């Protein structure tokens, strides 16, 4: 059986809004990051892969199975939506048991998997705690446990780290990396750090289009020689902002250390070329594709 | 097992607890007293045995004519076209025709009627006393003097009543259907009472007779209260923001909806079943010498009450899924009120009404006469429930695939709109 | 001046987003009453029937949804954590809902008058009292359980209890004019309604403060 997701020429409209534009993508086994601004179409693509939204045209095959075969696909995927909760009065165990039943799992399998996953996501002590009493991080971990319950070959997680504290975020990323060893994990986020720390392959989306697909190292390669740092005073800052895409500022005494993007070596000020990080590379990719970066979205 | 989990969800919901409390309260307050004492055989020494609707021309004719004269003088006629009570005002030409019917039935002429100014409808009315407080007072009916023609045959009288009904509009007091029940209630004789008693106490009937009264009381509640339990549970996924987690599971929409539906219906049947067993035990204690045909009684209760639960749950699920849970409550509330308002306490079983009434331990024969309509009604609603739940599955499947995004949920819309 | 602007805004937004549906439902009840009951040439008890038996549901349609906008816990927490007390917002909604209820019942009774029914001020007060009490029962249940469906259910159960038990309900019987011919019970009904709403508001106020405190400590 193929172990990849093939998306070809997929289009999706919400009324007149073109939410997915000729999306072409191959997602191999391992962690795959889908990066993009809010409203870029990430959730639409994720929901389409989870069979929760239809597409107007194009073809999607999940491990060789066409997306139209919703029942089979639902047995193969685990989905963790961006905005979710569970019945507040049920305990953690009861919730997982209920969702396992909806996935068609036998009682014995459910028991085994729930115990295993509860340990894996470190919720042992909360097994009999009601959902309403869980913290945000615990709920997220419960979310990942429910998505993995039926041992799916594909895991789709939409903005999983939003609202988590740094410690919880790191723990969550590690958990995802662990489960990605044996399956396809698609992680959508607008937080570049999450992708940098976990994914090898990524795609960048903007306004329903795929702007970039490839490895993180290629993305970094693409931005090499385009990122500069400089020390400027307050007067110069305005000029630099008008001429270049400023992606970072750090006040140092009277001066400001800025980080900016430029296709050519800057002429207006003295800038030092610097090694791009993933966030720089992402910003450069958006800039390269003509996305307006200095305006508020 | 999913079914048991859904049952647990239902039973643990606040709306279900309230539902069960209402069923028990209704049972205890309205019906349980019927089990306090057995029904005694009527004694020939009694002076009064109750009343009965019986076609007695000597009673029926004067009462109907008095009513027609009274309505003529009031200038308005009561009718029940379709389902609703309506006050009918006639145009001049029709008024003349009514006057002609009265003239044929009595010795009073149109001109005498039109010149009678002392008319009083009678009944209770409010008036203010010397302190300015509203008090209730009673006035007798005041009509002109008249005599019923002696040479009118009962058959001809009925023809004239049918004409009056056609003039007023179908469903008036004078229609063939309502003539006896409106104008011919007579005191029961000892023989009538004995026949009624023997019919009631027939071995195959007496448990069913109690069940008819039991179903009459519970049927009122079951035509409305299940909507709250259904709506409460149907919106649970949305309120808990769990919808997408469930949408993405492997289970088919048909299996999920049918399981939830069955769980709701079965759970709501439990308090009914408990009260039913209590009645059975009560009857056994009350009539230890009699055989109680448990299966027949249970069959009647299932036939009567189950379609009430299933149709209300189906309507609730469909409107909640399609439009909004609050609209489901509103629609069911209106339907219940209309169905209840239109019904008489006993003997108005029709093919279509949601609430079936038979507020009487006796009147076995009347129920038997209407049994065909009863079966038609209950089977019809049961089949309709199944069709509606099929539609729910269709809509749910559409929503699950993101193909239906109408005004599905008032909570959701309000959440989006809320700005303060 | 600023306060005036703020409260003006609150009233405007609430009327626009949270009042139209309940008002439409209340109109629906009024129309249904006109369809189901005769309102022509009625007197005393007869005239009280449509008002007490069906029109009283106007109270339910207007008063129970007062809690609907904050049924989502997250929204309630956000609203409760703001400077303007949640209690005040509820109070505003109650005021315009009760005003609308009185207005609609007055309109209905005027229609009866036009149709030559002998209706008095006592019919109006009695109608408002029944509607208010029935609505207040639903309002209290919805507010205390934070579940509007339970609110509607409680109101319906109270109606059924009155329908089944008649005057055994006591001083708070919903149909005193129609069943007992008593036009002086309205005071009890209004007292019951106001007391129920006051208790519910007290509970909500406490809850609002608790929510605000919780927000502050978790920040």
PDB file of N, CA, C and O in Angstrom, chain A residues 47 50-54 70-71 74-75 79 81 83-88 90 94 97-99 101-103 110 146 149-150, chain B residues 1-2 5-6 8-9 12 236-237 240-242 244-253 256 260 397 399-403:
ATOM      1  N   UNK A  47      -9.299  20.053   6.859  1.00  0.00           N
ATOM      2  CA  UNK A  47     -10.670  19.520   6.962  1.00  0.00           C
ATOM      3  C   UNK A  47     -11.025  18.701   5.726  1.00  0.00           C
ATOM      4  O   UNK A  47     -11.748  17.715   5.815  1.00  0.00           O
ATOM      5  N   UNK A  50      -9.574  15.460   6.151  1.00  0.00           N
ATOM      6  CA  UNK A  50     -10.282  14.693   7.190  1.00  0.00           C
ATOM      7  C   UNK A  50     -11.710  14.335   6.768  1.00  0.00           C
ATOM      8  O   UNK A  50     -12.495  13.880   7.594  1.00  0.00           O
ATOM      9  N   UNK A  51     -12.061  14.581   5.507  1.00  0.00           N
ATOM     10  CA  UNK A  51     -13.395  14.317   4.908  1.00  0.00           C
ATOM     11  C   UNK A  51     -14.506  15.171   5.512  1.00  0.00           C
ATOM     12  O   UNK A  51     -15.679  14.845   5.387  1.00  0.00           O
ATOM     13  N   UNK A  52     -14.135  16.252   6.161  1.00  0.00           N
ATOM     14  CA  UNK A  52     -15.182  17.092   6.771  1.00  0.00           C
ATOM     15  C   UNK A  52     -15.617  18.220   5.840  1.00  0.00           C
ATOM     16  O   UNK A  52     -16.565  18.936   6.137  1.00  0.00           O
ATOM     17  N   UNK A  53     -14.903  18.383   4.741  1.00  0.00           N
ATOM     18  CA  UNK A  53     -15.294  19.366   3.741  1.00  0.00           C
ATOM     19  C   UNK A  53     -15.132  18.727   2.364  1.00  0.00           C
ATOM     20  O   UNK A  53     -14.188  17.941   2.162  1.00  0.00           O
ATOM     21  N   UNK A  54     -16.029  19.102   1.462  1.00  0.00           N
ATOM     22  CA  UNK A  54     -15.894  18.576   0.104  1.00  0.00           C
ATOM     23  C   UNK A  54     -15.004  19.482  -0.725  1.00  0.00           C
ATOM     24  O   UNK A  54     -14.716  20.608  -0.317  1.00  0.00           O
ATOM     25  N   UNK A  70     -15.292   8.103   2.046  1.00  0.00           N
ATOM     26  CA  UNK A  70     -15.153   8.748   3.369  1.00  0.00           C
ATOM     27  C   UNK A  70     -15.020   7.746   4.518  1.00  0.00           C
ATOM     28  O   UNK A  70     -14.201   7.929   5.413  1.00  0.00           O
ATOM     29  N   UNK A  71     -15.796   6.681   4.461  1.00  0.00           N
ATOM     30  CA  UNK A  71     -15.800   5.766   5.605  1.00  0.00           C
ATOM     31  C   UNK A  71     -14.426   5.121   5.789  1.00  0.00           C
ATOM     32  O   UNK A  71     -13.904   5.034   6.909  1.00  0.00           O
ATOM     33  N   UNK A  74     -11.928   7.676   7.023  1.00  0.00           N
ATOM     34  CA  UNK A  74     -12.101   8.015   8.443  1.00  0.00           C
ATOM     35  C   UNK A  74     -11.501   6.943   9.357  1.00  0.00           C
ATOM     36  O   UNK A  74     -11.101   7.232  10.477  1.00  0.00           O
ATOM     37  N   UNK A  75     -11.454   5.719   8.846  1.00  0.00           N
ATOM     38  CA  UNK A  75     -10.817   4.661   9.614  1.00  0.00           C
ATOM     39  C   UNK A  75      -9.295   4.785   9.595  1.00  0.00           C
ATOM     40  O   UNK A  75      -8.612   4.231  10.451  1.00  0.00           O
ATOM     41  N   UNK A  79      -7.896  12.833  13.631  1.00  0.00           N
ATOM     42  CA  UNK A  79      -7.987  14.283  13.403  1.00  0.00           C
ATOM     43  C   UNK A  79      -8.092  15.034  14.724  1.00  0.00           C
ATOM     44  O   UNK A  79      -8.908  14.687  15.578  1.00  0.00           O
ATOM     45  N   UNK A  81      -8.895  18.752  15.686  1.00  0.00           N
ATOM     46  CA  UNK A  81      -9.242  20.075  15.169  1.00  0.00           C
ATOM     47  C   UNK A  81      -8.626  21.202  16.002  1.00  0.00           C
ATOM     48  O   UNK A  81      -8.194  20.983  17.135  1.00  0.00           O
ATOM     49  N   UNK A  83     -10.243  23.961  17.085  1.00  0.00           N
ATOM     50  CA  UNK A  83     -11.129  24.380  18.170  1.00  0.00           C
ATOM     51  C   UNK A  83     -11.977  23.179  18.556  1.00  0.00           C
ATOM     52  O   UNK A  83     -12.861  22.772  17.816  1.00  0.00           O
ATOM     53  N   UNK A  84     -11.696  22.592  19.680  1.00  0.00           N
ATOM     54  CA  UNK A  84     -12.458  21.408  20.054  1.00  0.00           C
ATOM     55  C   UNK A  84     -12.553  21.327  21.577  1.00  0.00           C
ATOM     56  O   UNK A  84     -11.825  21.993  22.306  1.00  0.00           O
ATOM     57  N   UNK A  85     -13.467  20.518  22.027  1.00  0.00           N
ATOM     58  CA  UNK A  85     -13.525  20.159  23.433  1.00  0.00           C
ATOM     59  C   UNK A  85     -14.223  18.807  23.499  1.00  0.00           C
ATOM     60  O   UNK A  85     -14.427  18.185  22.452  1.00  0.00           O
ATOM     61  N   UNK A  86     -14.561  18.376  24.675  1.00  0.00           N
ATOM     62  CA  UNK A  86     -15.293  17.114  24.779  1.00  0.00           C
ATOM     63  C   UNK A  86     -16.396  17.275  25.820  1.00  0.00           C
ATOM     64  O   UNK A  86     -16.411  18.269  26.535  1.00  0.00           O
ATOM     65  N   UNK A  87     -17.284  16.283  25.890  1.00  0.00           N
ATOM     66  CA  UNK A  87     -18.384  16.392  26.846  1.00  0.00           C
ATOM     67  C   UNK A  87     -17.818  16.697  28.234  1.00  0.00           C
ATOM     68  O   UNK A  87     -17.072  15.891  28.792  1.00  0.00           O
ATOM     69  N   UNK A  88     -18.153  17.843  28.793  1.00  0.00           N
ATOM     70  CA  UNK A  88     -17.488  18.282  30.024  1.00  0.00           C
ATOM     71  C   UNK A  88     -17.709  17.364  31.226  1.00  0.00           C
ATOM     72  O   UNK A  88     -16.857  17.311  32.107  1.00  0.00           O
ATOM     73  N   UNK A  90     -18.020  14.082  31.199  1.00  0.00           N
ATOM     74  CA  UNK A  90     -17.423  12.745  31.094  1.00  0.00           C
ATOM     75  C   UNK A  90     -15.999  12.777  31.635  1.00  0.00           C
ATOM     76  O   UNK A  90     -15.329  13.807  31.584  1.00  0.00           O
ATOM     77  N   UNK A  94     -13.782   7.905  29.981  1.00  0.00           N
ATOM     78  CA  UNK A  94     -15.092   7.737  29.337  1.00  0.00           C
ATOM     79  C   UNK A  94     -15.132   8.384  27.952  1.00  0.00           C
ATOM     80  O   UNK A  94     -15.697   7.838  27.013  1.00  0.00           O
ATOM     81  N   UNK A  97     -13.182   6.305  25.568  1.00  0.00           N
ATOM     82  CA  UNK A  97     -13.910   5.063  25.330  1.00  0.00           C
ATOM     83  C   UNK A  97     -15.071   5.313  24.351  1.00  0.00           C
ATOM     84  O   UNK A  97     -15.307   4.534  23.434  1.00  0.00           O
ATOM     85  N   UNK A  98     -15.742   6.433  24.541  1.00  0.00           N
ATOM     86  CA  UNK A  98     -16.871   6.783  23.667  1.00  0.00           C
ATOM     87  C   UNK A  98     -16.398   6.996  22.228  1.00  0.00           C
ATOM     88  O   UNK A  98     -16.967   6.466  21.277  1.00  0.00           O
ATOM     89  N   UNK A  99     -15.324   7.776  22.090  1.00  0.00           N
ATOM     90  CA  UNK A  99     -14.831   8.068  20.740  1.00  0.00           C
ATOM     91  C   UNK A  99     -14.258   6.811  20.081  1.00  0.00           C
ATOM     92  O   UNK A  99     -14.373   6.640  18.870  1.00  0.00           O
ATOM     93  N   UNK A 101     -15.438   3.882  20.522  1.00  0.00           N
ATOM     94  CA  UNK A 101     -16.623   3.145  20.064  1.00  0.00           C
ATOM     95  C   UNK A 101     -17.075   3.694  18.710  1.00  0.00           C
ATOM     96  O   UNK A 101     -17.433   2.933  17.812  1.00  0.00           O
ATOM     97  N   UNK A 102     -17.044   5.014  18.575  1.00  0.00           N
ATOM     98  CA  UNK A 102     -17.459   5.624  17.311  1.00  0.00           C
ATOM     99  C   UNK A 102     -16.484   5.260  16.188  1.00  0.00           C
ATOM    100  O   UNK A 102     -16.838   5.324  15.011  1.00  0.00           O
ATOM    101  N   UNK A 103     -15.252   4.901  16.564  1.00  0.00           N
ATOM    102  CA  UNK A 103     -14.294   4.468  15.547  1.00  0.00           C
ATOM    103  C   UNK A 103     -14.426   2.983  15.264  1.00  0.00           C
ATOM    104  O   UNK A 103     -13.633   2.421  14.505  1.00  0.00           O
ATOM    105  N   UNK A 110     -10.067  -1.149  22.838  1.00  0.00           N
ATOM    106  CA  UNK A 110     -10.225   0.201  23.389  1.00  0.00           C
ATOM    107  C   UNK A 110      -9.503   0.314  24.715  1.00  0.00           C
ATOM    108  O   UNK A 110      -8.752   1.259  24.960  1.00  0.00           O
ATOM    109  N   UNK A 146      -7.078  11.017  21.613  1.00  0.00           N
ATOM    110  CA  UNK A 146      -8.268  10.566  20.892  1.00  0.00           C
ATOM    111  C   UNK A 146      -7.982  10.391  19.405  1.00  0.00           C
ATOM    112  O   UNK A 146      -8.540   9.512  18.753  1.00  0.00           O
ATOM    113  N   UNK A 149      -6.243   7.079  18.892  1.00  0.00           N
ATOM    114  CA  UNK A 149      -6.909   5.957  19.553  1.00  0.00           C
ATOM    115  C   UNK A 149      -7.016   4.709  18.683  1.00  0.00           C
ATOM    116  O   UNK A 149      -6.704   3.607  19.105  1.00  0.00           O
ATOM    117  N   UNK A 150      -7.426   4.896  17.446  1.00  0.00           N
ATOM    118  CA  UNK A 150      -7.631   3.732  16.575  1.00  0.00           C
ATOM    119  C   UNK A 150      -6.397   3.440  15.736  1.00  0.00           C
ATOM    120  O   UNK A 150      -6.481   2.787  14.702  1.00  0.00           O
TER     121      UNK A 150
ATOM    122  N   UNK B   1     -20.401  -0.857  24.204  1.00  0.00           N
ATOM    123  CA  UNK B   1     -21.457  -0.786  23.170  1.00  0.00           C
ATOM    124  C   UNK B   1     -22.009   0.650  23.090  1.00  0.00           C
ATOM    125  O   UNK B   1     -22.360   1.238  24.107  1.00  0.00           O
ATOM    126  N   UNK B   2     -22.057   1.123  21.862  1.00  0.00           N
ATOM    127  CA  UNK B   2     -22.440   2.526  21.672  1.00  0.00           C
ATOM    128  C   UNK B   2     -23.829   2.822  22.241  1.00  0.00           C
ATOM    129  O   UNK B   2     -24.047   3.868  22.858  1.00  0.00           O
ATOM    130  N   UNK B   5     -23.730   3.465  25.851  1.00  0.00           N
ATOM    131  CA  UNK B   5     -23.073   4.750  26.145  1.00  0.00           C
ATOM    132  C   UNK B   5     -24.041   5.907  25.865  1.00  0.00           C
ATOM    133  O   UNK B   5     -24.093   6.877  26.602  1.00  0.00           O
ATOM    134  N   UNK B   6     -24.783   5.782  24.759  1.00  0.00           N
ATOM    135  CA  UNK B   6     -25.760   6.835  24.435  1.00  0.00           C
ATOM    136  C   UNK B   6     -26.866   6.869  25.493  1.00  0.00           C
ATOM    137  O   UNK B   6     -27.343   7.938  25.861  1.00  0.00           O
ATOM    138  N   UNK B   8     -26.497   6.092  28.588  1.00  0.00           N
ATOM    139  CA  UNK B   8     -25.921   6.707  29.789  1.00  0.00           C
ATOM    140  C   UNK B   8     -25.917   8.240  29.647  1.00  0.00           C
ATOM    141  O   UNK B   8     -26.277   8.968  30.578  1.00  0.00           O
ATOM    142  N   UNK B   9     -25.539   8.688  28.441  1.00  0.00           N
ATOM    143  CA  UNK B   9     -25.535  10.133  28.180  1.00  0.00           C
ATOM    144  C   UNK B   9     -26.934  10.719  28.393  1.00  0.00           C
ATOM    145  O   UNK B   9     -27.107  11.774  28.990  1.00  0.00           O
ATOM    146  N   UNK B  12     -28.075  10.677  32.116  1.00  0.00           N
ATOM    147  CA  UNK B  12     -27.352  11.638  32.964  1.00  0.00           C
ATOM    148  C   UNK B  12     -27.693  13.089  32.638  1.00  0.00           C
ATOM    149  O   UNK B  12     -27.176  14.001  33.287  1.00  0.00           O
ATOM    150  N   UNK B 236     -25.845  18.689  22.204  1.00  0.00           N
ATOM    151  CA  UNK B 236     -24.735  18.444  23.127  1.00  0.00           C
ATOM    152  C   UNK B 236     -23.383  18.469  22.405  1.00  0.00           C
ATOM    153  O   UNK B 236     -22.420  19.040  22.911  1.00  0.00           O
ATOM    154  N   UNK B 237     -23.311  17.862  21.232  1.00  0.00           N
ATOM    155  CA  UNK B 237     -22.043  17.834  20.482  1.00  0.00           C
ATOM    156  C   UNK B 237     -21.585  19.246  20.168  1.00  0.00           C
ATOM    157  O   UNK B 237     -20.412  19.568  20.279  1.00  0.00           O
ATOM    158  N   UNK B 240     -20.602  21.196  23.338  1.00  0.00           N
ATOM    159  CA  UNK B 240     -19.326  20.741  23.897  1.00  0.00           C
ATOM    160  C   UNK B 240     -18.185  20.915  22.896  1.00  0.00           C
ATOM    161  O   UNK B 240     -17.082  20.471  23.153  1.00  0.00           O
ATOM    162  N   UNK B 241     -18.449  21.509  21.782  1.00  0.00           N
ATOM    163  CA  UNK B 241     -17.472  21.687  20.692  1.00  0.00           C
ATOM    164  C   UNK B 241     -16.810  20.348  20.345  1.00  0.00           C
ATOM    165  O   UNK B 241     -15.603  20.245  20.178  1.00  0.00           O
ATOM    166  N   UNK B 242     -17.609  19.318  20.246  1.00  0.00           N
ATOM    167  CA  UNK B 242     -17.095  17.979  20.000  1.00  0.00           C
ATOM    168  C   UNK B 242     -17.509  17.479  18.619  1.00  0.00           C
ATOM    169  O   UNK B 242     -17.177  16.371  18.223  1.00  0.00           O
ATOM    170  N   UNK B 244     -16.696  18.102  15.511  1.00  0.00           N
ATOM    171  CA  UNK B 244     -15.715  17.680  14.499  1.00  0.00           C
ATOM    172  C   UNK B 244     -15.016  16.387  14.879  1.00  0.00           C
ATOM    173  O   UNK B 244     -14.665  15.590  14.011  1.00  0.00           O
ATOM    174  N   UNK B 245     -14.823  16.194  16.184  1.00  0.00           N
ATOM    175  CA  UNK B 245     -14.195  14.943  16.617  1.00  0.00           C
ATOM    176  C   UNK B 245     -15.079  13.767  16.236  1.00  0.00           C
ATOM    177  O   UNK B 245     -14.609  12.707  15.838  1.00  0.00           O
ATOM    178  N   UNK B 246     -16.384  13.970  16.361  1.00  0.00           N
ATOM    179  CA  UNK B 246     -17.320  12.886  16.044  1.00  0.00           C
ATOM    180  C   UNK B 246     -17.466  12.724  14.532  1.00  0.00           C
ATOM    181  O   UNK B 246     -17.484  11.609  14.024  1.00  0.00           O
ATOM    182  N   UNK B 247     -17.542  13.863  13.838  1.00  0.00           N
ATOM    183  CA  UNK B 247     -17.655  13.804  12.373  1.00  0.00           C
ATOM    184  C   UNK B 247     -16.522  12.972  11.758  1.00  0.00           C
ATOM    185  O   UNK B 247     -16.719  12.302  10.770  1.00  0.00           O
ATOM    186  N   UNK B 248     -15.333  13.094  12.336  1.00  0.00           N
ATOM    187  CA  UNK B 248     -14.180  12.459  11.691  1.00  0.00           C
ATOM    188  C   UNK B 248     -14.011  10.984  12.072  1.00  0.00           C
ATOM    189  O   UNK B 248     -13.056  10.355  11.648  1.00  0.00           O
ATOM    190  N   UNK B 249     -14.939  10.432  12.888  1.00  0.00           N
ATOM    191  CA  UNK B 249     -14.805   9.015  13.236  1.00  0.00           C
ATOM    192  C   UNK B 249     -15.313   8.135  12.097  1.00  0.00           C
ATOM    193  O   UNK B 249     -16.042   8.596  11.211  1.00  0.00           O
ATOM    194  N   UNK B 250     -14.984   6.862  12.243  1.00  0.00           N
ATOM    195  CA  UNK B 250     -15.300   5.902  11.174  1.00  0.00           C
ATOM    196  C   UNK B 250     -16.797   5.585  11.088  1.00  0.00           C
ATOM    197  O   UNK B 250     -17.316   5.270  10.025  1.00  0.00           O
ATOM    198  N   UNK B 251     -17.480   5.679  12.194  1.00  0.00           N
ATOM    199  CA  UNK B 251     -18.881   5.249  12.257  1.00  0.00           C
ATOM    200  C   UNK B 251     -19.735   5.920  11.171  1.00  0.00           C
ATOM    201  O   UNK B 251     -19.540   7.106  10.861  1.00  0.00           O
ATOM    202  N   UNK B 252     -20.676   5.162  10.601  1.00  0.00           N
ATOM    203  CA  UNK B 252     -21.526   5.752   9.560  1.00  0.00           C
ATOM    204  C   UNK B 252     -22.584   6.645  10.208  1.00  0.00           C
ATOM    205  O   UNK B 252     -22.978   6.420  11.360  1.00  0.00           O
ATOM    206  N   UNK B 253     -23.030   7.623   9.435  1.00  0.00           N
ATOM    207  CA  UNK B 253     -24.044   8.553   9.959  1.00  0.00           C
ATOM    208  C   UNK B 253     -25.311   7.797  10.338  1.00  0.00           C
ATOM    209  O   UNK B 253     -25.933   8.080  11.368  1.00  0.00           O
ATOM    210  N   UNK B 256     -24.859   5.966  13.659  1.00  0.00           N
ATOM    211  CA  UNK B 256     -24.782   6.905  14.781  1.00  0.00           C
ATOM    212  C   UNK B 256     -26.158   7.485  15.117  1.00  0.00           C
ATOM    213  O   UNK B 256     -26.592   7.480  16.270  1.00  0.00           O
ATOM    214  N   UNK B 260     -28.408   6.709  18.440  1.00  0.00           N
ATOM    215  CA  UNK B 260     -28.793   7.803  19.332  1.00  0.00           C
ATOM    216  C   UNK B 260     -30.311   7.885  19.475  1.00  0.00           C
ATOM    217  O   UNK B 260     -30.844   8.117  20.557  1.00  0.00           O
ATOM    218  N   UNK B 397     -25.401  13.553   7.306  1.00  0.00           N
ATOM    219  CA  UNK B 397     -24.325  13.119   6.403  1.00  0.00           C
ATOM    220  C   UNK B 397     -23.847  14.311   5.560  1.00  0.00           C
ATOM    221  O   UNK B 397     -22.657  14.501   5.345  1.00  0.00           O
ATOM    222  N   UNK B 399     -24.056  17.487   6.415  1.00  0.00           N
ATOM    223  CA  UNK B 399     -23.329  18.411   7.293  1.00  0.00           C
ATOM    224  C   UNK B 399     -21.935  17.867   7.602  1.00  0.00           C
ATOM    225  O   UNK B 399     -20.960  18.607   7.665  1.00  0.00           O
ATOM    226  N   UNK B 400     -21.851  16.570   7.737  1.00  0.00           N
ATOM    227  CA  UNK B 400     -20.593  15.928   8.102  1.00  0.00           C
ATOM    228  C   UNK B 400     -19.546  16.092   7.010  1.00  0.00           C
ATOM    229  O   UNK B 400     -18.353  16.167   7.275  1.00  0.00           O
ATOM    230  N   UNK B 401     -20.029  16.148   5.774  1.00  0.00           N
ATOM    231  CA  UNK B 401     -19.096  16.321   4.662  1.00  0.00           C
ATOM    232  C   UNK B 401     -18.950  17.787   4.282  1.00  0.00           C
ATOM    233  O   UNK B 401     -18.383  18.113   3.247  1.00  0.00           O
ATOM    234  N   UNK B 402     -19.484  18.649   5.113  1.00  0.00           N
ATOM    235  CA  UNK B 402     -19.337  20.086   4.853  1.00  0.00           C
ATOM    236  C   UNK B 402     -20.214  20.578   3.736  1.00  0.00           C
ATOM    237  O   UNK B 402     -20.024  21.668   3.212  1.00  0.00           O
ATOM    238  N   UNK B 403     -21.226  19.770   3.356  1.00  0.00           N
ATOM    239  CA  UNK B 403     -22.079  20.184   2.239  1.00  0.00           C
ATOM    240  C   UNK B 403     -23.363  20.867   2.684  1.00  0.00           C
ATOM    241  O   UNK B 403     -24.189  21.214   1.879  1.00  0.00           O
TER     242      UNK B 403
END
